[in-house]
Each structure stands twice: as C-alpha cells, then as structure tokens.
C-alpha cells in the first residue's frame, strides 16, 4: 500500500518505539498523521522531527479520549499501538496493581476506542488495527497480566468486527502481533533485560538463543500490506518470515 496521500491516519500511543516507526512510515507515504500519546517529550520530538504531523497529549485509556481525539481528526486508518510497561519480574514478585497494569491501560484503551469507532461511527471504509503481541501464543511469566491483556485486545477487535457487520457498517477491524521481543523498543529492551535475569544469563546470550526477530520496520511494512488487502476481522502475526494468520 503506497498511496496514502492526505489520508487521515491516527496513531494512539505512537510517540516512541514501534509507534514512532509507524508514524514515520505513514509520514513518508504522505498521510495526514495525528499522533496521540501521554508524554509531552515524545510528542515534542515527533513535532520537531516530522513537520506537519499533528500531535495531541492525551491519556488514551480515559473514557473521554476518543471524543478528544476524533474532534481533531476522523481517521480513515486508526492504529491502537499504545501500551503500559509490563513489570518484567517473576509472577510471585508482582502485586495486583502491577499485574493488572496492562489491563487498566492497554485493554481499557482498546475498549474505549473500539466502541467509539462503532458508535460514532468512523467514516465508511475506515480500518482500525490493534497492535498486540506474540506473547498471546506462549504467555509471558515475567510480565504480569500482559499476555492476557493482549489476548483480550484480540477478542475485542473480533467483537467490534461482528458488531460492525451486524449493524451494516462499512468498517474493518484487524489485529497484528509482532512475534518476538524487539530490543529496539523500550518494552522489548526491558523484556530482554528481564528475561536474561530470569534465565540467569546475559542479555547477549538471551538474544542469541531467541534467534532472529522481526524489526519495527518489518512490523510497519506488514501493517501496510494488511491495510491494503486483509479481509475484515483478521488476526495476524508478523515474524522475520513474514505475515501469517494468528491462530
């Protein structure tokens, strides 16, 4: 998918990490980009480095976040890629607040925005993509409730597609999971450090044992391909070998 000139694209939680790479990718393709994030420092960097990209400081997990965001732009493409940092400690060492952090942030963000996309609704032909995680396949014993939160996001994306179909709305909902940790991102780097300590090895040894992983740019490229051709309601995973259906 190459021609996105002036297409309204809104990215939630996209001032750094994978979200920042997605922002840069849509920017290069000429999209009309709005980046939403909590932290002013990351947003200031986006505005400085990518002239013309609009930014909005907002807690995306808040109930009024969709109204605030959609008042600025009604997107044809909405990417939900925000997420809280998991605790990165073994299960016995986390309390409930830490364990539930990704539910209270990531899941709540998806809940509000997926519902709002249906109720407003977004413009006909709009696509909503939820970025999840390969942790849904095997869990993540040092990440609290992270893996379960990501699976719930996948479920809700499917619920949204069913609701759109029942209401006759021309909306497409998809999910995309990076298969492996990406040390180029803050969450990935914390995961590598945490799993190296958990396994009693060095970070370099852990990465070597993990094998090749996909890069943030490969995730961005896969996302573009899915936006161009994926059927409604699909769940996908991207690895160095390419994109496959997530089963």
mmCIF file of C-alpha atoms in Angstrom:
data_model
loop_
_atom_site.group_PDB
_atom_site.id
_atom_site.type_symbol
_atom_site.label_atom_id
_atom_site.label_comp_id
_atom_site.label_asym_id
_atom_site.label_seq_id
_atom_site.Cartn_x
_atom_site.Cartn_y
_atom_site.Cartn_z
ATOM 1 C CA UNK A 1 0.000 0.000 0.000
ATOM 2 C CA UNK A 2 1.879 3.044 -1.252
ATOM 3 C CA UNK A 3 -0.538 5.901 -1.967
ATOM 4 C CA UNK A 4 -1.741 7.357 1.305
ATOM 5 C CA UNK A 5 -1.557 10.994 0.241
ATOM 6 C CA UNK A 6 -3.667 13.098 2.593
ATOM 7 C CA UNK A 7 -5.294 10.018 4.102
ATOM 8 C CA UNK A 8 -6.224 10.783 7.739
ATOM 9 C CA UNK A 9 -4.247 8.362 9.919
ATOM 10 C CA UNK A 10 -4.475 8.488 13.709
ATOM 11 C CA UNK A 11 -1.974 6.576 15.840
ATOM 12 C CA UNK A 12 -2.681 6.068 19.532
ATOM 13 C CA UNK A 13 0.411 5.698 21.725
ATOM 14 C CA UNK A 14 2.861 6.411 18.942
ATOM 15 C CA UNK A 15 5.455 8.895 20.162
ATOM 16 C CA UNK A 16 8.215 6.292 20.622
ATOM 17 C CA UNK A 17 9.175 2.674 19.995
ATOM 18 C CA UNK A 18 7.132 0.792 17.420
ATOM 19 C CA UNK A 19 4.568 3.583 17.338
ATOM 20 C CA UNK A 20 7.222 6.086 16.356
ATOM 21 C CA UNK A 21 8.342 3.831 13.469
ATOM 22 C CA UNK A 22 4.726 3.505 12.331
ATOM 23 C CA UNK A 23 4.374 7.283 12.482
ATOM 24 C CA UNK A 24 7.486 7.797 10.375
ATOM 25 C CA UNK A 25 6.274 5.231 7.844
ATOM 26 C CA UNK A 26 2.874 6.851 7.352
ATOM 27 C CA UNK A 27 4.547 10.268 7.240
ATOM 28 C CA UNK A 28 6.842 9.176 4.405
ATOM 29 C CA UNK A 29 3.810 7.993 2.457
ATOM 30 C CA UNK A 30 2.181 11.403 2.668
ATOM 31 C CA UNK A 31 -0.601 10.590 5.119
ATOM 32 C CA UNK A 32 -2.279 13.232 7.232
ATOM 33 C CA UNK A 33 -0.942 11.944 10.548
ATOM 34 C CA UNK A 34 -2.174 12.597 14.081
ATOM 35 C CA UNK A 35 -0.097 11.145 16.932
ATOM 36 C CA UNK A 36 -1.686 10.732 20.353
ATOM 37 C CA UNK A 37 0.376 9.996 23.466
ATOM 38 C CA UNK A 38 0.664 10.860 27.153
ATOM 39 C CA UNK A 39 4.218 12.154 27.300
ATOM 40 C CA UNK A 40 4.935 15.687 26.064
ATOM 41 C CA UNK A 41 8.630 14.940 25.483
ATOM 42 C CA UNK A 42 7.904 12.236 22.923
ATOM 43 C CA UNK A 43 5.254 14.347 21.226
ATOM 44 C CA UNK A 44 7.583 17.356 21.081
ATOM 45 C CA UNK A 45 10.202 15.169 19.383
ATOM 46 C CA UNK A 46 7.656 13.957 16.821
ATOM 47 C CA UNK A 47 6.524 17.506 16.046
ATOM 48 C CA UNK A 48 10.144 18.649 15.726
ATOM 49 C CA UNK A 49 11.361 15.765 13.569
ATOM 50 C CA UNK A 50 8.294 15.289 11.368
ATOM 51 C CA UNK A 51 6.981 18.701 10.263
ATOM 52 C CA UNK A 52 3.290 18.635 9.522
ATOM 53 C CA UNK A 53 2.445 15.776 11.851
ATOM 54 C CA UNK A 54 -0.226 16.809 14.351
ATOM 55 C CA UNK A 55 0.186 15.784 17.996
ATOM 56 C CA UNK A 56 -2.223 15.533 20.898
ATOM 57 C CA UNK A 57 -1.334 14.936 24.540
ATOM 58 C CA UNK A 58 -3.979 12.624 25.929
ATOM 59 C CA UNK A 59 -4.389 9.653 28.270
ATOM 60 C CA UNK A 60 -5.772 7.190 25.728
ATOM 61 C CA UNK A 61 -7.200 4.950 28.456
ATOM 62 C CA UNK A 62 -9.536 7.713 29.689
ATOM 63 C CA UNK A 63 -13.225 7.398 28.856
ATOM 64 C CA UNK A 64 -13.292 10.752 27.074
ATOM 65 C CA UNK A 65 -10.152 10.071 25.000
ATOM 66 C CA UNK A 66 -11.972 9.038 21.787
ATOM 67 C CA UNK A 67 -14.105 12.205 21.847
ATOM 68 C CA UNK A 68 -10.988 14.335 22.268
ATOM 69 C CA UNK A 69 -9.125 12.516 19.505
ATOM 70 C CA UNK A 70 -11.954 12.328 16.977
ATOM 71 C CA UNK A 71 -12.708 16.027 17.490
ATOM 72 C CA UNK A 72 -9.270 16.679 15.999
ATOM 73 C CA UNK A 73 -9.423 14.093 13.206
ATOM 74 C CA UNK A 74 -11.874 11.467 11.939
ATOM 75 C CA UNK A 75 -9.398 8.856 10.721
ATOM 76 C CA UNK A 76 -9.674 6.545 7.748
ATOM 77 C CA UNK A 77 -6.978 4.480 9.455
ATOM 78 C CA UNK A 78 -6.849 4.174 13.246
ATOM 79 C CA UNK A 79 -3.904 2.344 14.844
ATOM 80 C CA UNK A 80 -4.112 1.336 18.509
ATOM 81 C CA UNK A 81 -0.491 0.743 19.479
ATOM 82 C CA UNK A 82 -0.189 2.210 22.963
ATOM 83 C CA UNK A 83 0.754 0.081 25.922
ATOM 84 C CA UNK A 84 1.971 0.257 29.502
ATOM 85 C CA UNK A 85 5.355 -1.134 30.501
ATOM 86 C CA UNK A 86 4.926 -4.642 31.969
ATOM 87 C CA UNK A 87 6.541 -5.266 35.370
ATOM 88 C CA UNK A 88 9.318 -7.573 33.994
ATOM 89 C CA UNK A 89 9.597 -9.531 37.241
ATOM 90 C CA UNK A 90 8.626 -13.122 38.102
ATOM 91 C CA UNK A 91 4.986 -13.794 38.933
ATOM 92 C CA UNK A 92 5.484 -14.229 42.731
ATOM 93 C CA UNK A 93 7.121 -10.805 42.966
ATOM 94 C CA UNK A 94 4.361 -8.616 41.474
ATOM 95 C CA UNK A 95 1.380 -7.206 43.319
ATOM 96 C CA UNK A 96 -2.099 -6.897 41.837
ATOM 97 C CA UNK A 97 -1.657 -3.287 40.746
ATOM 98 C CA UNK A 98 1.406 -4.234 38.729
ATOM 99 C CA UNK A 99 -0.185 -7.408 37.387
ATOM 100 C CA UNK A 100 -3.268 -5.529 36.169
ATOM 101 C CA UNK A 101 -1.383 -2.579 34.680
ATOM 102 C CA UNK A 102 -1.749 -3.641 31.055
ATOM 103 C CA UNK A 103 -5.439 -4.387 31.600
ATOM 104 C CA UNK A 104 -6.037 -0.950 33.071
ATOM 105 C CA UNK A 105 -4.136 0.744 30.251
ATOM 106 C CA UNK A 106 -3.951 -1.309 27.033
ATOM 107 C CA UNK A 107 -7.281 -3.122 27.341
ATOM 108 C CA UNK A 108 -9.131 -0.041 28.544
ATOM 109 C CA UNK A 109 -7.700 1.993 25.651
ATOM 110 C CA UNK A 110 -8.919 -0.587 23.137
ATOM 111 C CA UNK A 111 -12.290 -0.862 24.866
ATOM 112 C CA UNK A 112 -12.984 2.869 24.578
ATOM 113 C CA UNK A 113 -11.668 3.357 21.047
ATOM 114 C CA UNK A 114 -13.219 0.234 19.532
ATOM 115 C CA UNK A 115 -16.602 1.138 20.984
ATOM 116 C CA UNK A 116 -16.267 4.739 19.818
ATOM 117 C CA UNK A 117 -15.342 3.624 16.282
ATOM 118 C CA UNK A 118 -18.673 1.764 16.169
ATOM 119 C CA UNK A 119 -20.863 4.317 17.941
ATOM 120 C CA UNK A 120 -19.668 7.452 16.204
ATOM 121 C CA UNK A 121 -19.098 5.660 13.732
ATOM 122 C CA UNK A 122 -15.841 6.227 11.875
ATOM 123 C CA UNK A 123 -16.156 7.119 8.152
ATOM 124 C CA UNK A 124 -17.294 4.297 5.847
ATOM 125 C CA UNK A 125 -14.336 2.246 4.662
ATOM 126 C CA UNK A 126 -12.240 3.047 7.735
ATOM 127 C CA UNK A 127 -9.789 0.470 9.089
ATOM 128 C CA UNK A 128 -8.888 0.001 12.766
ATOM 129 C CA UNK A 129 -5.784 -2.025 13.642
ATOM 130 C CA UNK A 130 -4.944 -3.159 17.163
ATOM 131 C CA UNK A 131 -1.267 -3.928 17.777
ATOM 132 C CA UNK A 132 -0.983 -6.884 20.160
ATOM 133 C CA UNK A 133 1.876 -9.285 20.949
ATOM 134 C CA UNK A 134 3.225 -12.727 20.215
ATOM 135 C CA UNK A 135 3.025 -13.278 23.980
ATOM 136 C CA UNK A 136 -0.549 -14.448 23.345
ATOM 137 C CA UNK A 137 0.907 -17.692 21.983
ATOM 138 C CA UNK A 138 3.042 -18.785 24.904
ATOM 139 C CA UNK A 139 2.395 -16.356 27.731
ATOM 140 C CA UNK A 140 4.996 -14.203 29.452
ATOM 141 C CA UNK A 141 5.819 -15.287 33.019
ATOM 142 C CA UNK A 142 7.666 -12.093 33.952
ATOM 143 C CA UNK A 143 5.106 -9.682 32.500
ATOM 144 C CA UNK A 144 2.201 -9.825 34.922
ATOM 145 C CA UNK A 145 -1.120 -9.771 33.077
ATOM 146 C CA UNK A 146 0.425 -8.597 29.798
ATOM 147 C CA UNK A 147 -0.212 -11.723 27.693
ATOM 148 C CA UNK A 148 -3.807 -11.974 28.846
ATOM 149 C CA UNK A 149 -4.365 -8.284 28.165
ATOM 150 C CA UNK A 150 -3.080 -8.687 24.621
ATOM 151 C CA UNK A 151 -5.371 -11.679 24.070
ATOM 152 C CA UNK A 152 -8.320 -9.635 25.328
ATOM 153 C CA UNK A 153 -7.467 -6.925 22.819
ATOM 154 C CA UNK A 154 -7.647 -9.550 20.064
ATOM 155 C CA UNK A 155 -11.019 -10.752 21.335
ATOM 156 C CA UNK A 156 -12.391 -7.206 21.451
ATOM 157 C CA UNK A 157 -11.176 -6.488 17.930
ATOM 158 C CA UNK A 158 -13.184 -9.500 16.790
ATOM 159 C CA UNK A 159 -16.198 -8.367 18.808
ATOM 160 C CA UNK A 160 -16.000 -4.974 17.087
ATOM 161 C CA UNK A 161 -15.965 -6.568 13.634
ATOM 162 C CA UNK A 162 -19.015 -8.679 14.478
ATOM 163 C CA UNK A 163 -20.823 -5.604 15.779
ATOM 164 C CA UNK A 164 -19.953 -3.647 12.623
ATOM 165 C CA UNK A 165 -21.199 -6.468 10.407
ATOM 166 C CA UNK A 166 -24.466 -6.784 12.369
ATOM 167 C CA UNK A 167 -25.069 -3.041 12.061
ATOM 168 C CA UNK A 168 -24.189 -2.911 8.356
ATOM 169 C CA UNK A 169 -21.250 -0.585 8.963
ATOM 170 C CA UNK A 170 -18.506 -0.476 6.342
ATOM 171 C CA UNK A 171 -15.709 -0.773 8.894
ATOM 172 C CA UNK A 172 -12.785 -3.170 9.073
ATOM 173 C CA UNK A 173 -11.134 -4.276 12.319
ATOM 174 C CA UNK A 174 -7.798 -6.138 12.339
ATOM 175 C CA UNK A 175 -5.117 -7.104 14.833
ATOM 176 C CA UNK A 176 -1.387 -7.556 14.298
ATOM 177 C CA UNK A 177 1.042 -9.185 16.729
ATOM 178 C CA UNK A 178 4.836 -8.850 16.485
ATOM 179 C CA UNK A 179 6.017 -12.417 17.073
ATOM 180 C CA UNK A 180 9.078 -11.713 19.221
ATOM 181 C CA UNK A 181 10.579 -9.149 21.544
ATOM 182 C CA UNK A 182 12.042 -6.154 19.736
ATOM 183 C CA UNK A 183 15.030 -4.784 21.674
ATOM 184 C CA UNK A 184 14.816 -1.606 19.570
ATOM 185 C CA UNK A 185 11.774 -0.584 21.644
ATOM 186 C CA UNK A 186 11.534 0.318 25.333
ATOM 187 C CA UNK A 187 9.244 -2.607 26.149
ATOM 188 C CA UNK A 188 11.386 -5.014 24.134
ATOM 189 C CA UNK A 189 14.599 -3.829 25.772
ATOM 190 C CA UNK A 190 13.048 -4.191 29.231
ATOM 191 C CA UNK A 191 11.837 -7.671 28.284
ATOM 192 C CA UNK A 192 15.288 -8.745 27.135
ATOM 193 C CA UNK A 193 16.842 -7.462 30.358
ATOM 194 C CA UNK A 194 14.145 -9.105 32.473
ATOM 195 C CA UNK A 195 14.283 -12.480 30.739
ATOM 196 C CA UNK A 196 18.084 -12.550 30.822
ATOM 197 C CA UNK A 197 17.941 -12.085 34.610
ATOM 198 C CA UNK A 198 15.087 -14.607 34.929
ATOM 199 C CA UNK A 199 17.073 -17.214 32.985
ATOM 200 C CA UNK A 200 20.372 -16.408 34.711
ATOM 201 C CA UNK A 201 22.141 -15.463 31.504
ATOM 202 C CA UNK A 202 23.470 -12.379 29.756
ATOM 203 C CA UNK A 203 21.319 -10.228 27.509
ATOM 204 C CA UNK A 204 23.531 -11.135 24.557
ATOM 205 C CA UNK A 205 23.128 -14.838 25.283
ATOM 206 C CA UNK A 206 19.373 -14.480 25.627
ATOM 207 C CA UNK A 207 19.106 -12.688 22.289
ATOM 208 C CA UNK A 208 21.251 -15.301 20.589
ATOM 209 C CA UNK A 209 19.093 -18.093 21.984
ATOM 210 C CA UNK A 210 15.916 -16.303 20.931
ATOM 211 C CA UNK A 211 17.116 -16.166 17.344
ATOM 212 C CA UNK A 212 16.290 -13.581 14.678
ATOM 213 C CA UNK A 213 13.327 -11.378 15.430
ATOM 214 C CA UNK A 214 11.295 -9.009 13.322
ATOM 215 C CA UNK A 215 12.243 -5.330 13.349
ATOM 216 C CA UNK A 216 9.828 -2.461 13.997
ATOM 217 C CA UNK A 217 10.097 -1.521 10.325
ATOM 218 C CA UNK A 218 9.104 -5.040 9.296
ATOM 219 C CA UNK A 219 6.055 -4.682 11.518
ATOM 220 C CA UNK A 220 5.249 -1.354 9.861
ATOM 221 C CA UNK A 221 5.615 -2.861 6.387
ATOM 222 C CA UNK A 222 3.383 -5.785 7.360
ATOM 223 C CA UNK A 223 0.793 -3.365 8.679
ATOM 224 C CA UNK A 224 0.733 -1.502 5.376
ATOM 225 C CA UNK A 225 0.226 -4.753 3.488
ATOM 226 C CA UNK A 226 -2.669 -5.722 5.742
ATOM 227 C CA UNK A 227 -4.324 -2.330 5.389
ATOM 228 C CA UNK A 228 -4.115 -2.794 1.646
ATOM 229 C CA UNK A 229 -5.521 -6.297 1.333
ATOM 230 C CA UNK A 230 -6.566 -8.055 4.575
ATOM 231 C CA UNK A 231 -10.198 -9.173 4.918
ATOM 232 C CA UNK A 232 -12.276 -7.751 7.788
ATOM 233 C CA UNK A 233 -11.853 -9.372 11.181
ATOM 234 C CA UNK A 234 -8.450 -10.936 10.580
ATOM 235 C CA UNK A 235 -5.835 -11.524 13.285
ATOM 236 C CA UNK A 236 -2.235 -11.715 12.122
ATOM 237 C CA UNK A 237 1.296 -12.253 13.416
ATOM 238 C CA UNK A 238 4.495 -10.923 11.851
ATOM 239 C CA UNK A 239 7.903 -12.571 12.171
ATOM 240 C CA UNK A 240 11.123 -12.436 10.134
ATOM 241 C CA UNK A 241 9.441 -14.990 7.852
ATOM 242 C CA UNK A 242 6.593 -12.622 7.006
ATOM 243 C CA UNK A 243 2.938 -12.331 7.958
ATOM 244 C CA UNK A 244 0.654 -15.229 8.838
ATOM 245 C CA UNK A 245 -2.794 -15.694 10.288
ATOM 246 C CA UNK A 246 -2.732 -15.837 14.083
ATOM 247 C CA UNK A 247 -4.440 -18.999 15.203
#
